[in-house]
Coordinates of C-alpha atoms in Angstrom, one line a residue:
Chain I
M1419 CA 0.1 0.0 0.0
P1420 CA 1.7 3.3 -1.1
S1421 CA 2.2 6.0 1.5
L1422 CA -0.6 8.7 1.5
A1423 CA 1.7 11.3 2.9
A1424 CA -0.2 14.2 4.3
A1425 CA -3.3 14.0 2.0
T1426 CA -6.7 14.4 3.8
V1427 CA -8.9 13.4 0.9
V1428 CA -8.0 10.7 -1.6
R1429 CA -9.5 11.3 -5.0
F1430 CA -9.3 9.2 -8.1
D1431 CA -8.5 9.8 -11.8
C1432 CA -10.3 7.2 -13.7
T1433 CA -9.6 8.5 -17.3
G1434 CA -8.3 5.6 -19.5
L1435 CA -10.1 3.0 -17.1
G1436 CA -11.6 0.5 -19.5
R1437 CA -12.9 -2.8 -18.0
C1438 CA -12.0 -3.9 -14.6
D1439 CA -12.4 -7.1 -12.5
S1440 CA -12.8 -7.7 -8.8
S1441 CA -9.2 -6.7 -8.1
L1442 CA -10.2 -3.0 -8.4
P1443 CA -13.0 -2.9 -5.8
A1444 CA -10.9 -5.1 -3.5
F1445 CA -8.2 -2.7 -3.7
L1446 CA -10.5 0.1 -3.1
L1447 CA -12.0 -1.5 0.0
E1448 CA -8.4 -1.9 1.4
L1449 CA -7.8 1.8 0.7
Y1450 CA -10.9 2.7 2.4
R1451 CA -10.2 0.8 5.5
L1452 CA -6.7 2.3 5.6
C1453 CA -8.2 5.8 5.1
S1454 CA -10.7 5.3 7.8
A1455 CA -8.0 4.1 10.2
Q1456 CA -6.0 7.2 9.6
G1457 CA -8.9 9.7 9.6
R1458 CA -8.7 10.5 5.8
T1459 CA -11.6 10.6 3.4
L1460 CA -12.0 8.5 0.3
D1461 CA -13.8 10.5 -2.4
S1462 CA -15.5 8.0 -4.7
E1463 CA -17.0 10.8 -6.9
A1464 CA -14.7 10.1 -10.0
L1465 CA -15.1 6.4 -9.8
P1466 CA -17.2 4.7 -12.3
D1467 CA -20.9 4.3 -10.9
E1468 CA -20.8 0.5 -10.8
V1469 CA -17.4 0.5 -8.8
A1470 CA -18.6 3.2 -6.5
S1471 CA -21.9 1.2 -5.8
L1472 CA -19.9 -2.0 -5.3
L1473 CA -17.7 -0.2 -2.8
A1474 CA -20.6 1.3 -1.1
L1475 CA -22.1 -2.1 -0.7
A1476 CA -18.9 -3.6 0.6
V1477 CA -18.6 -1.0 3.2
A1478 CA -22.1 -0.8 4.4
R1479 CA -23.1 -2.3 7.7
P1480 CA -26.0 -4.6 7.5
K1481 CA -29.1 -3.1 9.2
R1482 CA -29.9 -6.1 11.3
A1483 CA -29.5 -6.5 14.9
E1484 CA -26.0 -7.1 15.8
V1485 CA -25.3 -10.4 17.2
P1486 CA -23.7 -9.9 20.7
A1487 CA -20.8 -12.0 21.7
A1488 CA -22.0 -15.0 23.5
T1489 CA -21.6 -15.1 27.3
Q1490 CA -18.9 -17.3 28.6
L1491 CA -20.6 -19.6 31.1
A1492 CA -17.2 -21.0 32.5
P1493 CA -14.8 -18.2 32.1
I1494 CA -11.3 -19.1 31.1
A1495 CA -8.6 -16.8 32.7
T1496 CA -7.8 -14.2 30.2
L1497 CA -4.1 -13.4 29.6
G1498 CA -4.4 -10.0 28.0
E1499 CA -5.6 -9.5 24.5
P1500 CA -7.2 -12.5 22.9
G1501 CA -5.0 -12.2 19.9
H1502 CA -1.9 -12.2 21.8
V1503 CA -3.1 -15.0 24.1
E1504 CA -3.4 -17.4 21.1
D1505 CA 0.2 -16.8 20.1
R1506 CA 1.6 -17.9 23.4
V1507 CA 3.2 -21.2 23.9
A1508 CA 1.6 -22.0 27.1
Y1509 CA -1.8 -21.2 25.8
R1510 CA -1.2 -23.5 22.8
V1511 CA 0.1 -26.3 25.1
G1512 CA -3.0 -25.8 27.3
V1513 CA -5.6 -25.9 24.4
C1514 CA -3.7 -29.1 23.2
V1515 CA -3.9 -30.8 26.6
V1516 CA -7.6 -29.8 27.0
S1517 CA -8.4 -31.3 23.6
C1518 CA -6.6 -34.5 24.3
G1519 CA -8.4 -34.7 27.5
K1520 CA -11.6 -34.4 25.8
S1521 CA -10.8 -37.0 23.1
W1522 CA -9.7 -39.4 25.8
N1523 CA -12.9 -38.9 27.7
K1524 CA -14.9 -39.6 24.3
A1525 CA -12.7 -42.7 23.7
L1526 CA -13.3 -44.1 27.2
D1527 CA -17.1 -43.2 26.9
F1528 CA -17.2 -45.0 23.7
I1529 CA -15.3 -48.0 25.2
G1530 CA -17.9 -48.1 27.9
Q1531 CA -20.8 -48.0 25.5
V1532 CA -19.2 -50.8 23.4
V1533 CA -18.7 -52.9 26.3
I1534 CA -22.2 -52.5 27.5
A1535 CA -23.6 -53.2 24.0
L1536 CA -21.4 -56.4 23.7
G1537 CA -22.6 -57.6 27.2
K1538 CA -26.2 -57.1 26.1
F1539 CA -25.3 -59.1 23.0
V1540 CA -24.1 -61.9 24.9
C1541 CA -27.1 -61.9 27.2
G1542 CA -29.2 -61.8 24.2
R1543 CA -30.8 -58.4 25.2
A1544 CA -29.2 -56.3 22.4
R1545 CA -31.5 -54.5 20.2
T1546 CA -29.6 -54.7 16.7
R1547 CA -30.2 -55.7 13.2
F1548 CA -28.6 -59.0 12.7
G1549 CA -29.7 -59.1 9.0
E1550 CA -27.3 -56.3 8.5
C1551 CA -24.4 -58.4 9.8
W1552 CA -24.5 -60.6 6.7
Q1553 CA -24.1 -57.7 4.3
L1554 CA -21.3 -56.3 6.5
I1555 CA -19.6 -59.7 6.7
R1556 CA -19.8 -60.0 2.8
A1557 CA -18.3 -56.4 2.5
C1558 CA -15.4 -56.9 4.8
G1559 CA -14.7 -60.7 4.1
P1560 CA -15.1 -62.1 0.6
D1561 CA -14.4 -58.8 -1.0
A1562 CA -11.0 -58.4 0.7
L1563 CA -9.8 -61.9 -0.3
P1564 CA -7.9 -60.8 -3.6
I1565 CA -5.9 -58.0 -1.8
I1566 CA -5.2 -60.3 1.2
S1567 CA -4.0 -63.1 -1.2
L1568 CA -1.7 -60.9 -3.0
V1569 CA -0.1 -59.1 0.2
S1570 CA 0.3 -62.4 2.2
F1571 CA 1.7 -64.3 -0.8
L1572 CA 4.3 -61.5 -1.4
T1573 CA 5.0 -61.4 2.3
G1574 CA 5.8 -65.1 2.3
I1575 CA 7.9 -64.6 -0.7
I1576 CA 10.0 -61.8 1.1
L1577 CA 10.4 -63.8 4.3
A1578 CA 11.7 -66.9 2.5
Y1579 CA 13.9 -65.0 0.2
L1580 CA 15.6 -63.2 3.3
G1581 CA 15.5 -66.5 5.2
M1582 CA 17.2 -68.4 2.4
L1583 CA 20.0 -65.7 1.9
Q1584 CA 21.0 -65.8 5.6
M1585 CA 20.6 -69.5 6.3
R1586 CA 22.3 -70.6 3.1
Q1587 CA 25.7 -69.1 4.5
I1588 CA 25.6 -71.5 7.3
G1589 CA 24.2 -74.4 5.4
A1590 CA 20.8 -74.3 7.4
T1591 CA 18.3 -73.8 4.5
T1592 CA 16.1 -76.6 5.9
F1593 CA 15.1 -74.2 8.8
V1594 CA 13.7 -71.8 6.4
P1595 CA 10.1 -73.4 5.8
G1596 CA 9.7 -73.6 9.5
F1597 CA 10.8 -70.1 9.9
V1598 CA 8.4 -68.8 7.2
S1599 CA 5.3 -70.8 8.3
L1600 CA 6.0 -69.9 12.1
T1601 CA 6.3 -66.2 11.3
M1602 CA 3.3 -66.2 9.1
M1603 CA 1.1 -68.0 11.6
R1604 CA 2.2 -66.1 14.8
E1605 CA 2.9 -62.5 13.4
M1606 CA 2.6 -61.7 9.7
G1607 CA -0.6 -63.2 8.7
V1608 CA -2.7 -61.7 11.3
L1609 CA -0.8 -58.5 11.0
M1610 CA -1.2 -58.3 7.3
A1611 CA -4.9 -59.2 7.4
G1612 CA -5.3 -56.5 10.2
V1613 CA -3.6 -53.7 8.1
I1614 CA -5.8 -54.5 5.1
L1615 CA -8.9 -54.4 7.2
C1616 CA -7.8 -51.1 8.8
G1617 CA -7.3 -49.7 5.3
R1618 CA -10.6 -51.2 3.8
T1619 CA -13.1 -51.7 6.7
A1620 CA -12.1 -49.3 9.4
T1621 CA -12.0 -46.4 6.9
A1622 CA -15.3 -47.4 5.5
Y1623 CA -16.9 -47.8 9.0
A1624 CA -15.8 -44.3 9.9
A1625 CA -17.0 -42.9 6.5
Q1626 CA -20.4 -44.6 6.8
L1627 CA -21.1 -43.5 10.4
G1628 CA -19.5 -40.1 9.9
N1629 CA -21.9 -39.6 7.0
M1630 CA -24.8 -40.8 9.1
Q1631 CA -23.7 -38.0 11.5
V1632 CA -23.9 -35.4 8.9
T1633 CA -27.3 -36.5 7.6
E1634 CA -28.6 -36.9 11.1
E1635 CA -29.4 -40.6 10.8
V1636 CA -27.6 -41.3 14.0
A1637 CA -29.7 -38.5 15.6
A1638 CA -32.8 -40.2 14.3
F1639 CA -31.9 -43.5 16.1
R1640 CA -31.2 -41.5 19.3
V1641 CA -34.6 -39.7 19.4
L1642 CA -36.3 -43.1 18.9
G1643 CA -34.7 -44.2 22.0
I1644 CA -32.6 -46.8 20.1
S1645 CA -28.9 -46.8 21.0
P1646 CA -26.8 -46.1 17.9
V1647 CA -24.1 -48.1 19.3
E1648 CA -26.3 -51.3 19.6
Y1649 CA -27.9 -50.8 16.2
L1650 CA -25.0 -49.6 14.2
V1651 CA -21.7 -50.4 16.0
L1652 CA -22.6 -53.9 17.2
P1653 CA -23.2 -55.4 13.9
R1654 CA -19.9 -54.1 12.6
I1655 CA -18.1 -55.5 15.5
I1656 CA -19.8 -58.9 15.1
A1657 CA -19.1 -58.9 11.3
L1658 CA -15.4 -58.2 11.9
L1659 CA -15.2 -60.7 14.8
C1660 CA -16.7 -63.4 12.4
V1661 CA -14.4 -62.6 9.4
M1662 CA -10.9 -61.7 11.0
P1663 CA -10.1 -65.2 12.1
L1664 CA -11.0 -66.7 8.7
L1665 CA -9.0 -63.9 6.8
T1666 CA -6.1 -64.7 9.2
L1667 CA -6.2 -68.5 8.2
Y1668 CA -6.4 -67.4 4.6
A1669 CA -3.5 -65.1 4.9
N1670 CA -1.4 -67.6 6.7
F1671 CA -2.1 -70.2 3.9
F1672 CA -1.1 -67.8 1.1
G1673 CA 1.9 -66.5 2.9
V1674 CA 3.2 -70.2 3.4
I1675 CA 2.5 -71.0 -0.3
G1676 CA 4.5 -67.8 -1.3
G1677 CA 7.4 -69.0 0.9
V1678 CA 7.3 -72.5 -0.5
V1679 CA 7.5 -71.2 -4.0
V1680 CA 10.8 -69.4 -3.2
I1681 CA 12.3 -72.0 -1.1
S1682 CA 11.6 -74.8 -3.7
N1683 CA 13.4 -72.7 -6.3
M1684 CA 16.3 -72.4 -4.1
G1685 CA 17.3 -75.9 -3.4
V1686 CA 14.7 -77.3 -0.9
S1687 CA 12.0 -79.5 -2.7
V1688 CA 8.2 -79.1 -2.1
E1689 CA 8.0 -82.4 -0.3
Q1690 CA 10.8 -81.5 2.1
C1691 CA 9.2 -78.2 2.7
Y1692 CA 5.9 -79.9 3.6
D1693 CA 7.7 -82.3 6.0
L1694 CA 9.5 -79.4 7.6
I1695 CA 6.5 -77.3 7.9
V1696 CA 4.4 -80.0 9.4
R1697 CA 7.2 -80.8 12.0
T1698 CA 7.6 -77.3 13.0
V1699 CA 4.1 -75.8 13.2
T1700 CA 2.1 -76.9 16.2
P1701 CA -1.7 -76.1 16.8
H1702 CA -0.4 -73.7 19.5
N1703 CA 1.3 -71.6 16.8
L1704 CA -1.9 -71.4 14.8
A1705 CA -3.9 -70.7 17.9
S1706 CA -1.6 -67.9 19.0
G1707 CA -2.3 -66.1 15.7
L1708 CA -6.0 -66.7 15.8
F1709 CA -6.3 -65.5 19.4
K1710 CA -4.7 -62.3 18.2
S1711 CA -7.0 -62.0 15.4
V1712 CA -10.0 -61.7 17.6
V1713 CA -8.4 -59.0 19.5
F1714 CA -7.4 -57.1 16.5
A1715 CA -10.7 -57.4 15.0
L1716 CA -12.2 -55.7 18.2
L1717 CA -9.5 -52.9 17.9
I1718 CA -10.1 -52.5 14.1
A1719 CA -13.9 -52.2 14.5
W1720 CA -13.6 -50.0 17.5
A1721 CA -11.3 -47.5 15.7
G1722 CA -13.4 -47.4 12.7
C1723 CA -16.7 -46.9 14.5
F1724 CA -15.2 -44.6 17.2
R1725 CA -13.8 -42.2 14.6
G1726 CA -17.2 -42.2 12.6
M1727 CA -19.3 -41.7 15.8
V1728 CA -17.4 -38.7 16.9
S1729 CA -17.0 -37.3 13.4
G1730 CA -17.9 -33.6 12.8
K1731 CA -20.8 -32.7 10.5
S1732 CA -19.0 -31.8 7.3
S1733 CA -17.5 -33.4 4.4
Q1734 CA -14.0 -32.6 5.4
A1735 CA -14.7 -34.0 9.0
V1736 CA -15.9 -37.3 7.5
G1737 CA -12.7 -37.4 5.4
N1738 CA -10.6 -36.7 8.5
A1739 CA -12.6 -39.5 10.4
A1740 CA -11.8 -42.1 7.7
T1741 CA -8.0 -41.1 7.7
S1742 CA -7.8 -41.0 11.4
A1743 CA -9.5 -44.4 11.8
A1744 CA -6.8 -46.0 9.5
V1745 CA -4.0 -44.4 11.5
L1746 CA -5.6 -45.3 14.9
G1747 CA -6.3 -48.8 13.7
I1748 CA -2.8 -49.5 12.6
T1749 CA -1.4 -48.0 15.6
L1750 CA -3.5 -50.0 17.9
L1751 CA -2.6 -53.2 16.1
V1752 CA 1.0 -52.6 16.5
I1753 CA 0.7 -51.7 20.1
A1754 CA -1.5 -54.8 20.8
D1755 CA 1.0 -57.0 18.7
A1756 CA 3.8 -55.8 20.9
V1757 CA 1.8 -56.4 24.1
F1758 CA 1.0 -59.9 22.9
A1759 CA 4.6 -60.5 22.2
V1760 CA 5.6 -59.8 25.8
I1761 CA 2.7 -61.7 27.3
Y1762 CA 3.4 -64.8 25.1
N1763 CA 6.9 -64.6 26.1
V1764 CA 6.4 -64.0 29.8
T1765 CA 3.8 -66.6 30.3
N1766 CA 5.2 -69.0 27.8
F1767 CA 1.6 -69.5 26.8
F1768 CA 2.0 -70.3 23.2
Chain W
M545 CA -37.3 -22.4 39.6
P546 CA -41.1 -22.0 38.6
M547 CA -43.2 -25.0 38.6
P548 CA -44.5 -26.5 35.2
T549 CA -48.0 -25.4 34.4
A550 CA -50.5 -28.1 35.3
N551 CA -52.2 -28.7 32.0
A552 CA -49.2 -28.0 29.8
H553 CA -48.0 -30.8 27.4
I554 CA -44.4 -29.4 27.6
S555 CA -43.1 -26.8 30.0
V556 CA -39.7 -25.2 29.6
R557 CA -38.4 -23.6 32.7
D558 CA -35.4 -21.3 33.0
L559 CA -33.7 -23.1 30.1
T560 CA -30.2 -21.9 29.2
M561 CA -28.6 -23.5 26.1
A562 CA -24.9 -23.6 25.5
Y563 CA -22.3 -24.7 23.1
D564 CA -18.8 -25.3 24.6
G565 CA -19.5 -23.4 27.6
R566 CA -20.9 -20.3 25.8
A567 CA -24.6 -19.4 26.4
I568 CA -26.6 -19.0 23.3
M569 CA -30.1 -18.5 24.9
E570 CA -30.8 -17.8 28.5
G571 CA -33.8 -17.9 30.8
L572 CA -36.4 -19.5 28.4
N573 CA -39.7 -20.0 30.0
F574 CA -42.7 -21.2 28.0
D575 CA -45.5 -23.9 27.9
I576 CA -46.8 -25.9 24.9
F577 CA -50.4 -27.1 25.3
R578 CA -51.9 -30.2 23.8
K579 CA -53.1 -30.2 20.3
E580 CA -51.7 -26.8 19.4
I581 CA -49.4 -26.0 16.7
F582 CA -46.4 -24.3 18.4
V583 CA -43.9 -22.5 16.3
I584 CA -40.3 -21.6 17.3
M585 CA -39.2 -18.7 15.2
G586 CA -36.3 -16.4 14.9
G587 CA -33.6 -15.2 12.7
S588 CA -30.8 -17.4 11.3
G589 CA -28.4 -18.8 13.9
C590 CA -30.6 -17.7 16.8
G591 CA -30.7 -21.1 18.2
K592 CA -34.1 -22.4 17.0
S593 CA -32.8 -25.8 16.0
T594 CA -30.7 -25.9 19.2
L595 CA -33.9 -25.5 21.3
L596 CA -35.6 -28.2 19.3
R597 CA -32.6 -30.6 20.1
H598 CA -32.8 -29.6 23.8
L599 CA -36.8 -30.5 23.6
I600 CA -36.0 -33.9 22.1
G601 CA -33.2 -34.9 24.4
L602 CA -30.3 -34.8 21.9
Q603 CA -28.7 -32.1 23.9
Q604 CA -28.7 -31.5 27.7
P605 CA -29.6 -28.0 29.1
A606 CA -26.8 -25.9 30.6
S607 CA -29.3 -25.2 33.3
G608 CA -33.0 -25.3 33.5
E609 CA -35.7 -28.0 33.0
I610 CA -37.9 -29.4 30.4
H611 CA -41.1 -31.1 31.6
L612 CA -43.3 -33.6 29.6
N613 CA -46.7 -34.1 31.0
G614 CA -45.4 -32.6 34.3
K615 CA -42.5 -35.0 34.6
N616 CA -38.9 -33.9 34.3
F617 CA -37.7 -34.9 31.0
S618 CA -34.2 -33.3 30.7
D619 CA -33.0 -34.8 34.2
A620 CA -34.8 -38.1 33.7
P621 CA -32.4 -41.2 34.0
G622 CA -31.5 -42.8 30.6
R623 CA -34.2 -45.5 30.5
M624 CA -37.0 -43.2 31.7
Q625 CA -35.8 -40.6 29.1
E626 CA -35.9 -43.4 26.4
A627 CA -39.5 -44.3 27.5
M628 CA -40.5 -40.7 27.3
L629 CA -38.9 -40.3 23.8
R630 CA -41.3 -42.9 22.5
H631 CA -44.0 -40.2 22.9
F632 CA -42.2 -38.1 20.3
G633 CA -42.0 -38.2 16.5
V634 CA -39.2 -36.2 15.0
M635 CA -38.8 -35.0 11.5
F636 CA -35.3 -33.5 10.9
Q637 CA -34.4 -30.6 8.6
S638 CA -32.6 -33.0 6.1
G639 CA -35.2 -35.7 6.6
A640 CA -32.5 -38.0 8.1
L641 CA -34.1 -41.1 6.5
W642 CA -31.9 -44.2 6.9
S643 CA -30.3 -44.4 3.5
S644 CA -29.6 -48.1 3.6
L645 CA -33.4 -48.8 4.0
T646 CA -36.4 -48.4 1.8
L647 CA -39.1 -46.0 2.7
A648 CA -41.2 -48.9 4.0
E649 CA -38.4 -50.2 6.2
N650 CA -37.8 -46.7 7.6
V651 CA -41.3 -46.5 8.9
A652 CA -41.3 -50.1 10.0
L653 CA -38.3 -49.8 12.0
P654 CA -39.7 -48.0 15.0
L655 CA -43.0 -50.4 14.8
R656 CA -40.6 -53.6 14.8
E657 CA -38.6 -52.1 17.8
Y658 CA -41.3 -50.9 20.0
T659 CA -44.4 -52.9 19.1
R660 CA -45.5 -56.7 19.3
L661 CA -47.1 -56.5 16.0
G662 CA -46.7 -59.2 13.3
A663 CA -44.9 -58.6 9.9
A664 CA -48.4 -58.4 8.1
E665 CA -49.8 -55.8 10.6
I666 CA -46.7 -53.7 10.3
N667 CA -46.7 -53.8 6.6
E668 CA -50.5 -52.5 6.7
I669 CA -49.6 -49.8 9.1
V670 CA -46.5 -48.8 7.0
R671 CA -48.7 -48.5 3.8
Y672 CA -51.3 -46.5 5.7
K673 CA -48.7 -44.1 7.0
L674 CA -47.1 -43.6 3.7
A675 CA -50.4 -43.2 2.2
L676 CA -51.3 -40.5 4.7
V677 CA -48.4 -38.4 3.5
G678 CA -49.2 -39.1 -0.2
L679 CA -46.5 -41.6 -0.8
A680 CA -48.5 -44.8 -1.5
G681 CA -46.7 -47.0 -4.1
F682 CA -43.2 -45.7 -2.9
E683 CA -42.8 -48.3 -0.2
D684 CA -39.8 -50.0 -1.9
Y685 CA -38.0 -46.8 -3.1
Y686 CA -34.8 -45.9 -1.2
P687 CA -34.3 -42.3 0.1
A688 CA -31.7 -41.6 -2.8
Q689 CA -34.4 -42.4 -5.4
I690 CA -36.9 -39.8 -4.4
S691 CA -37.2 -35.9 -4.3
G692 CA -36.6 -33.5 -1.5
G693 CA -40.3 -33.0 -0.9
M694 CA -41.0 -36.7 -0.8
I695 CA -38.0 -37.2 1.6
K696 CA -39.8 -34.7 4.1
R697 CA -43.1 -36.4 3.6
A698 CA -41.5 -39.8 4.3
S699 CA -39.7 -38.5 7.2
L700 CA -43.1 -37.1 8.4
A701 CA -44.6 -40.7 8.1
R702 CA -41.7 -42.1 10.0
A703 CA -42.2 -39.5 12.8
M704 CA -45.8 -40.6 12.9
A705 CA -45.1 -44.3 12.9
L706 CA -45.6 -44.9 16.7
D707 CA -48.6 -42.5 16.9
P708 CA -46.7 -40.0 19.0
Q709 CA -48.3 -37.4 21.3
V710 CA -45.9 -34.7 20.0
L711 CA -44.4 -34.1 16.5
F712 CA -41.4 -32.0 16.2
L713 CA -40.6 -30.7 12.8
D714 CA -37.4 -28.9 12.0
E715 CA -37.8 -26.5 9.1
P716 CA -40.4 -28.6 7.2
G717 CA -40.6 -26.2 4.3
A718 CA -36.9 -25.5 3.9
G719 CA -35.7 -26.2 0.4
L720 CA -39.1 -26.9 -0.9
D721 CA -40.9 -25.0 -3.8
P722 CA -43.8 -22.8 -2.6
V723 CA -46.5 -25.2 -3.7
T724 CA -44.9 -28.4 -2.1
S725 CA -44.2 -26.2 1.0
R726 CA -48.0 -25.3 1.0
L727 CA -49.1 -28.8 0.6
L728 CA -46.9 -29.8 3.6
D729 CA -48.4 -27.0 5.8
D730 CA -51.8 -28.4 4.9
L731 CA -50.8 -32.0 5.6
I732 CA -49.4 -30.8 9.0
L733 CA -52.8 -29.1 9.8
Q734 CA -54.8 -32.2 8.7
I735 CA -52.6 -34.4 10.8
R736 CA -53.1 -32.2 13.8
D737 CA -56.9 -32.1 13.3
S738 CA -57.4 -35.6 12.7
L739 CA -54.8 -37.4 14.9
G740 CA -54.9 -34.6 17.6
E741 CA -51.2 -34.4 18.1
T742 CA -49.4 -31.5 19.5
V743 CA -47.0 -30.3 16.9
V744 CA -43.8 -28.3 17.4
I745 CA -42.4 -26.6 14.5
V746 CA -39.1 -24.7 14.0
T747 CA -39.2 -22.3 11.1
H748 CA -38.7 -18.9 9.8
E749 CA -41.0 -19.0 6.9
L750 CA -43.4 -16.3 7.6
E751 CA -46.2 -17.8 5.2
S752 CA -46.0 -21.1 7.0
I753 CA -46.1 -19.4 10.3
Y754 CA -49.3 -17.4 9.6
A755 CA -51.0 -20.3 8.0
I756 CA -50.6 -23.0 10.6
A757 CA -49.3 -21.6 13.9
D758 CA -51.6 -21.3 16.9
R759 CA -48.9 -19.8 18.9
A760 CA -45.3 -18.7 18.1
L761 CA -42.3 -18.1 20.3
F762 CA -39.8 -15.5 18.9
L763 CA -36.1 -16.3 19.8
D764 CA -34.4 -12.7 20.1
V765 CA -30.7 -13.0 19.0
A766 CA -30.1 -9.5 20.3
T767 CA -30.9 -10.4 23.8
R768 CA -30.4 -14.0 23.6
T769 CA -33.8 -14.8 25.2
A770 CA -37.3 -15.1 24.3
G771 CA -38.6 -12.0 22.6
A772 CA -42.4 -12.7 22.5
L773 CA -44.9 -15.5 22.7
G774 CA -48.3 -15.5 21.2
P775 CA -50.5 -16.0 18.0
P776 CA -48.4 -14.8 15.1
G777 CA -51.0 -12.3 13.8
E778 CA -51.2 -10.7 17.3
L779 CA -47.4 -10.4 17.6
R780 CA -47.2 -8.8 14.3
D781 CA -49.5 -5.9 15.1
H782 CA -49.0 -5.7 18.9
A783 CA -45.8 -7.2 20.0
G784 CA -43.8 -4.9 22.4
N785 CA -40.5 -6.0 21.1
P786 CA -39.8 -4.0 17.7
R787 CA -37.5 -6.8 16.5
V788 CA -40.6 -9.2 16.6
R789 CA -42.8 -6.8 14.5
Q790 CA -39.9 -6.3 12.1
F791 CA -39.4 -10.1 11.7
L792 CA -43.1 -10.8 11.2
R793 CA -43.5 -7.8 8.8
R794 CA -40.3 -8.7 7.0
Q795 CA -39.1 -5.1 7.6
I796 CA -35.5 -3.9 7.8

């Protein structure tokens, strides 16, 4: 903005002005504000009529009752001017802590509601639509098979290749089939299935429920006295609980197949592989992965439904809910897997 | 706190509504009587829909009480409040039909949950309710396949599914053309006259207000409290609050 020096009235010379777009009125509005702040007058006499009227419209105050600032019911201690307060580190840290506390509260509240709903389901008193479970099972189960096949097959290949490279140096390649099958069954099968369901299903749940918040479909359940957790969340949890162990078995199988393909091309025959796998893998190994899969299913369903149910009411908020459902789900999976590793090790359970 | 009026259907006493600790309306006191069409009106953003959400239990008052048939609704324990909610039918501004269900399933869901009727009887009631709102033959349509006006009417049918004592309608005419909006007004009047339900409507559409309201409550955004309460025609001519007269006369 140029300096206006000592001028008290700002006039315009519009000779030679042809067509103009919105940048001229936008510039004039800025100029008007600057002049007003400095006690100068803006003379719009020489401006073209349409530009002058646009400027008048932009600077006019609406003739309606001014909306007063809302009263603060629970006043927060003010630290000087609000504009400055927001810049302070302590203020930002405080806001961050308060919002973390609130989201923890929401998470705990939702865990409580889910536990109550599951309890009611076990007692046979849950009010839900079991018919919807079949649709949900179909969406998160069979539809996920192609991607799970690919990812677990490739995981098996990677594990076998790395194992063979290392073990070949000490001539212990016969350990590799057992290593690959154990790793798939105890860790990678369930983890890969879990990560894929986080990406496919948790995000879908968050988006579906978030959209239902936007369209007030969730509120419509509430005003009917029907718990949205029982009616919307419970079928989703049940669907994942049914599907996840089966998908884990499927991922285990394809992972082992991938491993055998590599190993059999690197010096150990398919028959030998079969013998070694059967000798190494016990039902306990299989069960340890399946047990994890049940817990993972709960975590994935919870993450997706939680983010959907606390979603804001805009399209951007629904998008954020879906993204954060995937992030939360995968984080929970990894944490839970680490906890399982410690528990299995300490208790020597599996 | 003043006691609820004895014969009032819904009594609101000293209600303060707040968002994130900030009050948006304070000290609301009014009664809604049986079988009346009660309109909550006011400028955009004054808290009309928020008041409705308080009346139907979707939001808790920051302070004050809401009574239904003389019983405290807002402070009732969860299960009792759920039982009281069954006396309400709510039509949301967007319709809020469950998009994964057909119109018939939308109307049938409350019946399946709260009555012991058989499938055939529920089917009959669903067809009757949809016929009442002029949607006979649309039972198997999904919400995404019908127009905005039809969604509103289907939502009204769902709100009436359990023969509620009170119907709450949030901006029923919003987004509808004048003729459809007028037809919806007529429908609301007919429903009130024939079924004897109390109807609470949130709207700022003056034509609708004059056409159907028995009494109207004006929420004054300037003072953040009730600006006036009475029959809309009277308020237009005699309201003490100039903002109420301006609103009802569409004056600046």
